Coordinates of C-alpha atoms in Angstrom, one line a residue:
Chain A
M1 CA 0.0 0.0 0.0
T2 CA 1.2 3.5 -0.8
L3 CA -0.2 6.7 0.6
T4 CA -0.4 8.5 -2.8
Q5 CA -3.2 6.4 -4.3
T6 CA -6.4 8.4 -4.9
A7 CA -9.6 6.9 -3.7
T8 CA -11.7 8.8 -6.1
L9 CA -10.1 7.6 -9.3
P10 CA -12.0 4.7 -10.9
L11 CA -8.7 3.2 -12.2
E12 CA -5.2 3.8 -11.2
V13 CA -2.3 1.8 -12.7
R14 CA 1.3 2.1 -11.6
D15 CA 4.4 0.5 -13.2
L16 CA 2.5 -2.2 -15.1
T17 CA 4.6 -4.4 -17.2
V18 CA 3.5 -7.5 -19.2
V19 CA 6.0 -9.7 -20.9
Y20 CA 5.2 -12.4 -23.5
R21 CA 8.2 -14.7 -24.1
E22 CA 10.9 -12.1 -23.1
Q23 CA 9.2 -9.5 -25.3
P24 CA 7.5 -6.7 -23.4
V25 CA 3.9 -6.2 -24.5
L26 CA 3.4 -3.4 -22.0
W27 CA 6.3 -1.5 -20.5
D28 CA 6.0 0.5 -17.2
V29 CA 2.5 1.7 -17.8
D30 CA 1.2 4.4 -15.4
L31 CA -2.4 5.4 -15.9
A32 CA -5.1 7.4 -14.1
I33 CA -8.6 7.3 -15.5
P34 CA -10.8 10.2 -14.4
P35 CA -14.3 9.5 -13.0
G36 CA -17.5 9.9 -15.0
Q37 CA -15.9 10.3 -18.4
L38 CA -15.7 8.3 -21.6
S39 CA -12.1 7.4 -22.0
A40 CA -10.4 6.0 -25.1
I41 CA -7.3 3.9 -25.4
V42 CA -5.8 4.3 -28.8
G43 CA -2.7 3.0 -30.5
P44 CA -1.4 1.0 -33.5
N45 CA -1.9 -2.8 -33.9
G46 CA 0.2 -4.7 -31.4
A47 CA 0.4 -1.7 -29.1
G48 CA -0.9 -3.8 -26.2
K49 CA -4.4 -2.1 -25.9
S50 CA -6.3 -5.3 -25.3
T51 CA -3.5 -6.7 -23.2
L52 CA -3.8 -3.6 -21.0
L53 CA -7.5 -4.3 -20.3
K54 CA -6.8 -8.0 -19.6
A55 CA -3.8 -7.3 -17.4
V56 CA -5.7 -4.7 -15.4
L57 CA -8.5 -7.3 -14.9
G58 CA -6.1 -10.0 -13.9
L59 CA -6.8 -12.1 -17.1
V60 CA -3.2 -12.2 -18.1
P61 CA -0.2 -12.4 -15.7
R62 CA 1.6 -9.2 -14.9
A63 CA 5.4 -9.1 -14.6
S64 CA 5.1 -6.1 -12.3
G65 CA 2.7 -3.3 -11.4
Q66 CA -0.1 -2.4 -9.2
V67 CA -3.8 -1.6 -10.0
W68 CA -6.5 0.1 -7.9
F69 CA -10.1 0.4 -8.7
F70 CA -11.7 3.2 -6.7
G71 CA -8.7 2.8 -4.4
Q72 CA -9.5 -0.9 -3.8
S73 CA -8.0 -4.1 -5.1
L74 CA -9.6 -6.1 -7.9
R75 CA -11.0 -8.6 -5.5
E76 CA -12.7 -5.9 -3.4
A77 CA -14.0 -3.9 -6.3
R78 CA -15.0 -6.8 -8.6
A79 CA -18.7 -6.2 -8.4
R80 CA -18.2 -2.6 -9.5
I81 CA -16.4 -3.6 -12.7
G82 CA -17.9 -4.6 -16.1
Y83 CA -16.0 -6.1 -19.0
V84 CA -17.0 -6.3 -22.6
P85 CA -14.4 -8.5 -24.5
Q86 CA -14.0 -8.5 -28.2
R87 CA -16.9 -10.3 -29.7
N88 CA -14.8 -12.8 -31.7
T89 CA -13.4 -14.2 -28.4
V90 CA -16.5 -16.4 -27.9
D91 CA -18.1 -19.2 -30.0
W92 CA -21.3 -17.8 -31.4
D93 CA -22.5 -21.3 -32.3
F94 CA -22.8 -22.0 -28.6
P95 CA -26.3 -23.5 -27.9
T96 CA -27.9 -20.6 -26.1
S97 CA -30.3 -17.7 -26.6
V98 CA -29.8 -13.9 -26.6
L99 CA -31.6 -13.4 -23.3
D100 CA -29.5 -16.1 -21.7
V101 CA -26.3 -14.4 -22.7
V102 CA -27.5 -11.1 -21.3
M103 CA -28.4 -12.8 -18.0
M104 CA -24.8 -14.0 -17.8
G105 CA -24.1 -10.3 -16.8
L106 CA -26.1 -10.9 -13.7
Y107 CA -24.2 -14.1 -12.6
G108 CA -21.8 -12.0 -10.6
Q109 CA -24.5 -10.6 -8.5
L110 CA -26.1 -14.1 -8.1
G111 CA -22.8 -15.6 -6.9
W112 CA -22.1 -19.4 -6.8
F113 CA -25.0 -21.9 -7.0
R114 CA -27.9 -19.5 -7.2
R115 CA -29.9 -19.8 -10.4
P116 CA -31.3 -16.8 -12.4
G117 CA -35.1 -16.5 -12.0
K118 CA -37.9 -14.2 -13.1
R119 CA -36.3 -11.1 -11.6
E120 CA -33.1 -11.7 -13.6
R121 CA -35.1 -12.4 -16.8
E122 CA -36.9 -9.1 -16.4
A123 CA -33.7 -7.2 -15.7
A124 CA -32.0 -8.8 -18.8
M125 CA -35.0 -7.9 -20.9
H126 CA -34.8 -4.3 -19.8
C127 CA -31.1 -4.2 -20.8
L128 CA -32.0 -5.7 -24.2
E129 CA -34.6 -2.9 -24.7
Q130 CA -31.8 -0.3 -24.2
V131 CA -30.0 -1.7 -27.3
S132 CA -33.2 -2.3 -29.2
L133 CA -32.9 -6.0 -29.3
Q134 CA -35.9 -7.0 -27.2
D135 CA -37.6 -8.6 -30.2
L136 CA -34.6 -11.0 -30.6
A137 CA -34.6 -12.1 -26.9
H138 CA -35.4 -15.7 -27.7
R139 CA -33.4 -16.0 -30.9
Q140 CA -30.4 -18.4 -30.9
I141 CA -27.2 -16.4 -30.8
A142 CA -25.9 -18.3 -33.9
Q143 CA -28.5 -16.3 -36.0
L144 CA -27.2 -12.9 -35.1
S145 CA -25.3 -10.4 -37.3
G146 CA -22.0 -9.0 -36.2
G147 CA -23.6 -5.7 -35.1
Q148 CA -26.3 -7.6 -33.2
Q149 CA -23.7 -9.7 -31.4
Q150 CA -21.9 -6.5 -30.3
R151 CA -25.2 -5.1 -28.9
V152 CA -25.9 -8.4 -27.0
F153 CA -22.5 -8.0 -25.4
L154 CA -23.3 -4.4 -24.5
A155 CA -26.7 -5.4 -23.0
R156 CA -24.9 -8.0 -21.0
A157 CA -22.5 -5.3 -19.7
L158 CA -25.4 -3.1 -18.8
A159 CA -26.9 -6.0 -16.8
Q160 CA -23.7 -6.1 -14.7
N161 CA -24.7 -2.6 -13.5
A162 CA -21.1 -1.7 -12.8
D163 CA -19.5 1.7 -12.0
L164 CA -16.5 1.2 -14.3
Y165 CA -16.7 -0.5 -17.7
F166 CA -13.9 -1.8 -19.9
M167 CA -14.9 -2.4 -23.5
D168 CA -12.5 -4.0 -26.0
E169 CA -13.0 -2.6 -29.6
P170 CA -16.8 -2.4 -29.4
F171 CA -17.0 -0.3 -32.6
A172 CA -14.9 -2.8 -34.7
G173 CA -16.7 -3.9 -37.8
V174 CA -20.2 -2.9 -36.8
D175 CA -23.0 -1.4 -38.9
A176 CA -24.2 2.2 -38.6
V177 CA -27.2 1.3 -36.5
T178 CA -25.1 -0.5 -34.0
E179 CA -22.5 2.3 -33.9
E180 CA -25.4 4.7 -33.0
A181 CA -26.8 2.3 -30.4
I182 CA -23.3 1.9 -28.8
L183 CA -22.9 5.7 -28.6
Q184 CA -26.3 6.1 -27.0
V185 CA -25.4 3.4 -24.4
L186 CA -22.1 5.2 -23.7
H187 CA -23.8 8.5 -23.2
G188 CA -26.4 6.9 -21.0
L189 CA -23.7 5.4 -18.8
K190 CA -21.9 8.8 -18.6
S191 CA -25.1 10.6 -17.6
Q192 CA -25.4 8.1 -14.7
G193 CA -21.9 9.1 -13.6
K194 CA -20.3 5.9 -14.7
T195 CA -16.8 5.6 -16.1
V196 CA -16.2 3.8 -19.4
V197 CA -12.7 2.8 -20.8
V198 CA -12.9 1.9 -24.5
V199 CA -10.2 0.4 -26.7
H200 CA -10.7 2.2 -29.9
H201 CA -9.0 2.0 -33.3
D202 CA -10.5 4.8 -35.3
L203 CA -8.7 8.1 -35.2
E204 CA -11.4 9.8 -37.2
T205 CA -14.1 9.4 -34.6
V206 CA -12.1 9.3 -31.3
R207 CA -12.2 13.1 -30.7
E208 CA -15.9 13.2 -31.3
Y209 CA -16.8 10.2 -29.2
F210 CA -14.6 10.5 -26.1
D211 CA -13.6 13.0 -23.3
H212 CA -10.3 11.5 -22.3
L213 CA -7.5 9.9 -24.4
T214 CA -4.7 7.6 -23.7
L215 CA -2.2 7.0 -26.5
L216 CA -0.5 3.7 -26.1
N217 CA 2.3 2.0 -27.9
V218 CA 3.8 -0.6 -25.4
Q219 CA 4.4 2.5 -23.2
V220 CA 2.0 5.3 -22.5
I221 CA 2.9 8.0 -24.9
A222 CA 0.4 10.5 -23.6
S223 CA -2.7 10.5 -21.4
G224 CA -5.1 13.3 -20.5
P225 CA -8.1 15.4 -21.6
M226 CA -8.9 14.9 -25.3
E227 CA -8.2 18.5 -26.3
E228 CA -4.7 18.6 -24.7
T229 CA -3.8 15.0 -25.7
F230 CA -5.0 14.7 -29.3
T231 CA -2.2 16.6 -31.0
S232 CA -0.3 15.8 -34.1
E233 CA 2.9 15.6 -32.2
N234 CA 1.5 13.0 -29.8
L235 CA 0.0 11.0 -32.7
R236 CA 3.3 11.0 -34.5
R237 CA 5.1 9.7 -31.4
T238 CA 2.5 6.9 -31.1
Y239 CA 2.2 5.8 -34.7
G240 CA 5.5 7.0 -36.1
A241 CA 7.6 4.9 -33.7
K242 CA 5.7 1.8 -34.8
A243 CA 6.2 2.7 -38.5
R244 CA 9.9 2.9 -38.0
T245 CA 10.3 -0.4 -36.2
G246 CA 7.9 -2.0 -38.7
G247 CA 10.0 -1.3 -41.6
Chain B
M1 CA -29.1 -61.5 -11.3
N2 CA -30.1 -61.5 -14.9
P3 CA -26.8 -61.0 -16.9
D4 CA -28.5 -59.2 -19.8
L5 CA -29.9 -56.7 -17.4
V6 CA -26.6 -56.1 -15.7
I7 CA -24.8 -55.5 -19.0
V8 CA -27.4 -53.2 -20.4
T9 CA -27.8 -51.1 -17.2
T10 CA -24.0 -50.9 -16.9
A11 CA -23.8 -49.6 -20.5
I12 CA -26.6 -47.1 -19.8
L13 CA -24.8 -45.8 -16.7
V14 CA -21.5 -45.6 -18.7
S15 CA -23.1 -43.6 -21.5
S16 CA -25.0 -41.3 -19.2
A17 CA -22.0 -40.4 -17.1
S18 CA -20.0 -39.9 -20.3
A19 CA -22.6 -37.8 -22.1
L20 CA -23.0 -35.4 -19.1
V21 CA -19.3 -34.4 -19.1
G22 CA -18.8 -35.0 -22.8
T23 CA -21.3 -32.3 -23.7
F24 CA -19.0 -29.7 -22.1
L25 CA -15.9 -31.2 -23.7
V26 CA -17.5 -30.9 -27.2
L27 CA -18.6 -27.3 -26.5
R28 CA -15.1 -26.5 -25.3
R29 CA -13.6 -28.1 -28.4
M30 CA -11.7 -30.5 -26.3
A31 CA -12.7 -33.8 -27.9
L32 CA -9.1 -34.6 -28.7
L33 CA -8.0 -33.9 -25.2
C34 CA -10.5 -36.4 -23.9
D35 CA -9.1 -39.0 -26.2
A36 CA -5.7 -38.3 -24.6
I37 CA -7.1 -38.5 -21.1
S38 CA -8.8 -41.9 -21.7
H39 CA -5.5 -43.4 -22.8
A40 CA -3.2 -41.6 -20.4
V41 CA -5.1 -42.9 -17.4
L42 CA -3.5 -46.3 -17.9
P43 CA -0.2 -45.6 -16.2
G44 CA -2.2 -44.1 -13.3
I45 CA -4.2 -47.3 -12.9
V46 CA -1.0 -49.4 -13.1
L47 CA 0.7 -47.3 -10.5
A48 CA -2.3 -47.4 -8.2
Y49 CA -2.5 -51.2 -8.7
W50 CA 1.2 -51.5 -7.9
L51 CA 1.0 -49.2 -4.8
S52 CA -2.0 -51.1 -3.4
G53 CA 0.0 -54.3 -3.5
G54 CA -1.7 -55.9 -6.5
A55 CA -5.2 -56.0 -5.2
R56 CA -7.8 -55.2 -7.8
A57 CA -9.2 -52.3 -5.8
T58 CA -11.4 -49.8 -7.5
L59 CA -10.8 -46.7 -5.3
P60 CA -7.0 -46.5 -5.8
A61 CA -7.5 -47.2 -9.5
L62 CA -9.9 -44.2 -9.7
L63 CA -7.6 -41.9 -7.8
G64 CA -4.6 -43.0 -9.8
A65 CA -6.4 -42.5 -13.0
A66 CA -7.7 -39.1 -12.0
A67 CA -4.1 -38.0 -11.2
A68 CA -2.9 -39.3 -14.5
G69 CA -5.7 -37.5 -16.3
L70 CA -4.8 -34.2 -14.6
V71 CA -1.1 -34.7 -15.3
T72 CA -2.0 -35.2 -19.0
V73 CA -4.1 -32.0 -19.1
S74 CA -1.4 -30.0 -17.3
L75 CA 1.4 -31.3 -19.5
V76 CA -0.5 -30.6 -22.7
E77 CA -1.3 -27.0 -21.4
W78 CA 2.3 -26.5 -20.3
L79 CA 3.7 -27.6 -23.7
T80 CA 1.2 -25.4 -25.5
R81 CA 2.0 -22.4 -23.4
T82 CA 5.7 -22.7 -24.2
G83 CA 4.7 -21.7 -27.7
R84 CA 7.0 -24.2 -29.3
V85 CA 4.4 -26.8 -29.9
K86 CA 0.8 -26.3 -31.1
N87 CA -2.0 -27.7 -29.0
D88 CA -3.0 -30.6 -31.2
A89 CA 0.7 -31.7 -31.5
A90 CA 1.1 -31.4 -27.7
I91 CA -1.8 -33.8 -27.2
G92 CA -0.4 -36.1 -29.8
I93 CA 2.9 -36.1 -27.9
V94 CA 1.7 -36.4 -24.4
F95 CA -0.8 -39.2 -24.6
P96 CA 1.2 -41.8 -26.5
A97 CA 4.1 -41.2 -24.1
L98 CA 1.9 -41.8 -21.0
F99 CA -0.1 -44.6 -22.6
S100 CA 3.1 -46.4 -23.7
L101 CA 4.5 -46.1 -20.2
G102 CA 1.3 -47.9 -19.0
V103 CA 1.5 -50.6 -21.7
L104 CA 5.2 -51.2 -20.9
A105 CA 4.5 -51.4 -17.1
V106 CA 1.7 -53.9 -17.7
S107 CA 3.7 -56.1 -20.1
L108 CA 6.9 -56.0 -17.9
Y109 CA 5.6 -56.3 -14.4
F110 CA 2.1 -57.6 -14.4
R111 CA 2.4 -60.6 -16.8
Q112 CA 1.1 -63.0 -14.3
V113 CA -1.7 -60.9 -12.8
H114 CA -5.2 -60.2 -13.8
L115 CA -4.7 -57.0 -15.8
D116 CA -4.5 -58.0 -19.4
L117 CA -4.0 -55.6 -22.2
D118 CA -7.0 -56.7 -24.3
A119 CA -9.3 -55.9 -21.5
V120 CA -7.6 -52.5 -21.0
L121 CA -8.0 -51.7 -24.7
Y122 CA -11.3 -53.1 -25.6
G123 CA -13.1 -53.6 -22.3
E124 CA -15.1 -56.6 -21.2
I125 CA -18.6 -55.5 -20.5
A126 CA -19.7 -59.1 -20.9
Y127 CA -17.9 -59.8 -17.6
A128 CA -19.8 -57.1 -15.8
P129 CA -22.3 -59.6 -14.2
L130 CA -19.4 -61.8 -12.9
N131 CA -17.7 -59.1 -10.8
T132 CA -20.1 -58.7 -7.8
L133 CA -19.8 -57.5 -4.3
W134 CA -22.0 -57.8 -1.2
L135 CA -23.7 -54.7 0.1
W136 CA -26.4 -54.6 2.7
G137 CA -26.8 -58.4 2.3
L138 CA -27.3 -58.1 -1.4
E139 CA -25.0 -59.4 -4.1
L140 CA -24.7 -56.5 -6.5
P141 CA -22.6 -56.1 -9.7
E142 CA -19.5 -54.0 -9.0
S143 CA -20.1 -52.0 -12.2
W144 CA -23.5 -50.8 -10.9
L145 CA -21.8 -49.4 -7.8
V146 CA -18.9 -47.8 -9.6
M147 CA -20.8 -46.4 -12.6
G148 CA -23.8 -45.5 -10.6
L149 CA -21.7 -43.4 -8.2
L150 CA -19.9 -41.8 -11.2
T151 CA -23.1 -41.0 -13.0
L152 CA -24.5 -39.4 -9.8
L153 CA -21.2 -37.5 -9.3
N154 CA -21.3 -36.1 -12.8
L155 CA -25.0 -35.3 -12.6
L156 CA -24.5 -33.4 -9.3
F157 CA -21.5 -31.5 -10.8
V158 CA -23.5 -30.5 -13.9
L159 CA -26.6 -29.6 -11.8
L160 CA -24.8 -27.7 -9.1
F161 CA -22.4 -25.8 -11.4
Y162 CA -24.7 -25.6 -14.4
K163 CA -24.6 -21.8 -14.5
E164 CA -20.9 -21.6 -13.8
L165 CA -20.0 -24.3 -16.4
K166 CA -22.1 -22.6 -19.0
L167 CA -20.6 -19.2 -18.4
S168 CA -17.0 -20.4 -18.3
T169 CA -17.5 -22.6 -21.4
F170 CA -19.0 -19.7 -23.4
D171 CA -16.9 -16.9 -22.1
A172 CA -14.0 -17.8 -19.8
G173 CA -12.9 -14.1 -19.8
L174 CA -16.2 -12.9 -18.3
A175 CA -16.3 -15.8 -15.9
A176 CA -12.8 -14.9 -14.6
S177 CA -13.6 -11.2 -14.4
L178 CA -16.8 -12.0 -12.4
G179 CA -14.7 -14.1 -10.0
F180 CA -16.0 -17.5 -11.0
A181 CA -12.5 -19.3 -11.2
P182 CA -12.9 -20.9 -14.6
G183 CA -9.5 -22.6 -14.1
V184 CA -10.8 -24.5 -11.1
L185 CA -13.9 -25.6 -13.0
H186 CA -11.8 -26.6 -15.9
Y187 CA -9.6 -28.9 -13.8
A188 CA -12.7 -30.2 -11.9
L189 CA -14.3 -31.1 -15.3
M190 CA -11.0 -32.8 -16.4
A191 CA -10.9 -34.8 -13.1
L192 CA -14.4 -36.0 -13.7
V193 CA -13.6 -37.0 -17.3
S194 CA -10.6 -39.0 -15.9
F195 CA -12.9 -40.6 -13.3
T196 CA -15.4 -41.5 -15.9
A197 CA -12.8 -42.8 -18.3
V198 CA -11.4 -45.2 -15.7
G199 CA -14.8 -46.2 -14.4
A200 CA -15.8 -47.0 -18.0
F201 CA -12.4 -48.6 -18.7
Q202 CA -13.5 -52.1 -17.5
S203 CA -16.7 -51.9 -19.4
V204 CA -15.8 -50.5 -22.8
G205 CA -12.0 -50.1 -22.7
A206 CA -9.7 -47.2 -23.4
I207 CA -10.5 -46.8 -27.1
L208 CA -14.2 -47.0 -27.2
I209 CA -14.8 -44.7 -24.2
V210 CA -14.1 -41.8 -26.5
A211 CA -17.1 -42.9 -28.6
F212 CA -19.3 -42.6 -25.5
L213 CA -17.8 -39.3 -24.3
I214 CA -17.9 -37.5 -27.7
I215 CA -20.4 -39.1 -30.2
P216 CA -23.6 -38.7 -28.2
P217 CA -23.0 -35.0 -27.4
A218 CA -21.7 -34.3 -30.9
T219 CA -25.0 -35.9 -32.2
A220 CA -27.1 -33.8 -29.8
Y221 CA -25.2 -30.6 -30.9
L222 CA -26.5 -31.2 -34.4
L223 CA -30.1 -31.5 -33.2
T224 CA -30.6 -28.5 -30.9
R225 CA -29.5 -25.0 -30.1
R226 CA -30.4 -25.2 -26.4
L227 CA -27.9 -26.4 -23.8
P228 CA -30.4 -28.3 -21.4
T229 CA -31.9 -30.0 -24.5
M230 CA -28.4 -30.9 -25.7
L231 CA -27.6 -32.5 -22.3
L232 CA -30.8 -34.6 -22.4
L233 CA -30.4 -35.6 -26.0
A234 CA -26.8 -36.6 -25.4
V235 CA -27.9 -38.9 -22.6
G236 CA -30.7 -40.2 -24.8
V237 CA -28.4 -41.0 -27.7
G238 CA -26.2 -42.9 -25.2
V239 CA -29.1 -44.9 -23.9
V240 CA -30.2 -45.7 -27.5
A241 CA -26.7 -46.8 -28.4
S242 CA -26.5 -49.0 -25.3
L243 CA -29.9 -50.8 -25.9
G244 CA -29.6 -51.0 -29.7
G245 CA -25.9 -52.0 -29.5
Y246 CA -26.5 -54.8 -27.0
A247 CA -29.5 -56.2 -29.0
L248 CA -27.5 -56.2 -32.3
A249 CA -24.4 -57.6 -30.6
I250 CA -26.4 -60.6 -29.3
W251 CA -28.2 -61.0 -32.6
L252 CA -24.9 -60.9 -34.6
D253 CA -22.8 -62.5 -31.9
A254 CA -20.4 -59.5 -32.1
S255 CA -18.4 -57.4 -29.6
I256 CA -20.9 -55.7 -27.3
A257 CA -18.9 -52.5 -26.8
G258 CA -18.0 -52.3 -30.4
M259 CA -21.6 -52.6 -31.5
M260 CA -22.7 -49.9 -29.0
A261 CA -20.1 -47.5 -30.4
T262 CA -21.3 -48.4 -33.9
V263 CA -24.9 -47.6 -33.1
A264 CA -23.8 -44.3 -31.6
G265 CA -21.9 -43.6 -34.8
V266 CA -25.1 -44.4 -36.9
C267 CA -27.1 -42.0 -34.7
F268 CA -24.5 -39.3 -35.5
A269 CA -24.7 -40.1 -39.2
L270 CA -28.5 -39.9 -39.1
A271 CA -28.4 -36.6 -37.3
F272 CA -25.8 -35.3 -39.7
L273 CA -27.9 -36.1 -42.7
F274 CA -31.4 -35.4 -41.4
S275 CA -31.2 -32.8 -38.6
P276 CA -34.0 -30.3 -39.0
L277 CA -31.5 -27.6 -38.0
E278 CA -28.6 -27.9 -40.4
G279 CA -28.7 -31.5 -41.6
F280 CA -26.7 -32.1 -44.7
L281 CA -29.6 -33.5 -46.7
T282 CA -32.2 -31.3 -45.0
T283 CA -30.3 -28.2 -46.0
R284 CA -29.9 -29.4 -49.6
L285 CA -33.6 -30.2 -49.8
R286 CA -34.5 -26.8 -48.4
R287 CA -32.2 -25.0 -50.8
R288 CA -33.7 -27.0 -53.7
R289 CA -37.2 -26.0 -52.5
Q290 CA -36.2 -22.4 -52.3
R291 CA -34.6 -22.4 -55.7
L292 CA -37.8 -23.9 -57.2
E293 CA -39.9 -21.3 -55.4
V294 CA -37.8 -18.5 -56.8
A295 CA -38.0 -20.0 -60.3
A296 CA -41.8 -20.4 -60.1
R297 CA -42.1 -16.7 -59.0
L298 CA -39.8 -15.7 -61.8
L299 CA -41.8 -17.7 -64.3
V300 CA -45.1 -16.1 -63.2
A301 CA -43.7 -12.6 -63.2
H302 CA -42.3 -13.1 -66.7
L303 CA -45.6 -14.5 -68.0
A304 CA -47.5 -11.6 -66.5
H305 CA -45.7 -9.2 -68.8
H306 CA -46.8 -11.0 -71.9
P307 CA -50.1 -10.0 -73.6
Q308 CA -50.8 -13.7 -74.5
P309 CA -49.9 -17.2 -73.3
V310 CA -46.3 -18.2 -74.0
S311 CA -45.3 -21.7 -75.1
E312 CA -42.9 -23.7 -73.0
Q313 CA -40.4 -23.8 -75.9
E314 CA -40.1 -20.0 -75.8
I315 CA -39.7 -20.0 -72.0
M316 CA -36.9 -22.5 -72.1
A317 CA -35.2 -20.5 -74.8
E318 CA -35.5 -17.3 -72.9
F319 CA -34.5 -18.5 -69.4
G320 CA -32.0 -21.1 -70.6
W321 CA -33.7 -23.7 -68.4
H322 CA -33.5 -27.5 -68.7
P323 CA -36.9 -29.0 -69.6
R324 CA -37.0 -30.9 -66.4
F325 CA -36.4 -27.8 -64.3
L326 CA -39.1 -25.9 -66.2
R327 CA -41.5 -28.8 -65.5
Q328 CA -40.7 -28.7 -61.8
A329 CA -41.0 -24.9 -61.6
R330 CA -44.3 -25.1 -63.6
E331 CA -45.7 -27.7 -61.2
K332 CA -44.7 -25.6 -58.2
A333 CA -46.5 -22.5 -59.7
L334 CA -49.6 -24.6 -60.7
Q335 CA -49.8 -26.1 -57.2
A336 CA -49.6 -22.6 -55.7
G337 CA -52.4 -21.5 -58.0
W338 CA -50.3 -18.9 -59.7
L339 CA -50.6 -20.3 -63.2
E340 CA -53.1 -22.1 -65.3
A341 CA -52.3 -24.3 -68.2
R342 CA -54.2 -23.3 -71.4
R343 CA -54.2 -24.9 -74.8
E344 CA -51.9 -22.1 -76.2
G345 CA -49.5 -22.3 -73.2
L346 CA -49.2 -21.1 -69.6
W347 CA -51.2 -18.1 -68.3
P348 CA -51.0 -16.4 -64.9
T349 CA -54.0 -16.4 -62.7
S350 CA -55.2 -13.3 -60.8
R351 CA -53.3 -14.6 -57.8
G352 CA -50.2 -14.9 -59.9
R353 CA -50.5 -11.4 -61.1
A354 CA -51.0 -10.1 -57.6
L355 CA -47.8 -11.9 -56.7
G356 CA -45.9 -9.9 -59.3
Q357 CA -46.8 -6.6 -57.6
G358 CA -45.4 -7.8 -54.3
P359 CA -42.1 -6.5 -53.1
S360 CA -40.5 -10.0 -53.0
V361 CA -40.2 -10.3 -56.7
P362 CA -37.9 -7.8 -58.5

């Protein structure tokens, strides 16, 4: 424990390093995410954006570093954290329905052994309404389009009712309707005072969609309010370095 | 005790226990790993046999096998994680290594004792009625006790941890971030697979147990898109294979376990061909029907633009259709009441004309 950690910050990362076969994927990352804002993590391919989310959530081993959520450890703050993985990380042929997947977001509140019931079904249905998928509630997930899959994941995250959300590339390869639905959900979360950290790949839209920006390329290049951070100098340092090493 | 009854009930217990855990193996795409486990439990059994002083005891054999199963899974995962060997190759390296250790141990040190290789490989379910034990003053087949307990254990595991198993199978990342310890569940499942493999060992042997663990769930997967239904169907296919396989084996005087696995395979083939979901033949039939439907609509729309009936020769020339295809499309349109056959040729009915104005036909 250090005395300098800030209890009000939803996420604080210090000296985080992740190594994959002697190759650093993340190097000495320090990060402070402000509360109640939409925050983007941007960087070139292989910059470690997804790894950063996974390392913070304890899904990949860390070589070093400390992470606090609202000044607490992951174990203490787990119920306040929601996670939306990339949608291609799961098998969409899995035999289950849309409503069932959304209810999975409530499993954390249920804990071990307790089964979801009527209350959970209604809560899940309510979350599906927020992404306009209530008509597909009983559809098999194998029959969804890519955009619908992403919205199902979003509804599942809403069901978690967290205070801090991590979303891995939610805008990747979705149709315009889904993009609009995601934005609405993000603004809804923000208006409820929640914090959302999104791995994003599109420099065209990042300034319009988000309040806070972290530029990442193995190390944190810059992190701060969008207007101060989104500068051509910072972008060159983030993407240019990659271009040099790449060839 | 009626020996037929003992054999059939033993087989039903083996297939039920296998189908319950096998369903999750299939969904986790770990069918190959279960093949590895079922073979690699052999050295565990031999070791337990040796440690317990040569007594043919079931409990040490179960524990030894479970340990060997977990060693297999850990070794495969470790080899894969080094990044030098791909997962399928890692499985292909670990299980022959462990299995051959077991085979060597049996052939070198247990020549004289009752642990022969044929029984290990192919099982001897026909002997199930001979191995009995006394319990509460009743003479019961040992296989009932062992497989009954294993079926109960697997059933309890699936029922108690249904929600957690489903979540960690579908999305291990979310399971972990919600604090559900998917790794622990994974190893618990692997331990149960090892238990089941060794329990079923004496009945169906190391090779055919895979047929019971994988084929019924794989068949069920083709027939439903609901997990509870898939579990029930998998058990159902196992029961059908047990009953049908035994009856056929008696009739043809063939290997019982072999015939049961064959019947399971036939069930899979039938589901593969005729499943209402995405059966190979069902899909082809459906596509054919759809193609004919489109052709019939096209035909009607085309005729509706002509001021007088058109001969079939002209239609074939214009569309480039084979006479048989035209005949089928015409039949379809006539049956639907879109066309009527006049002496001069085909003529659309008022229903057929109304169809042409619909949005579904360009």
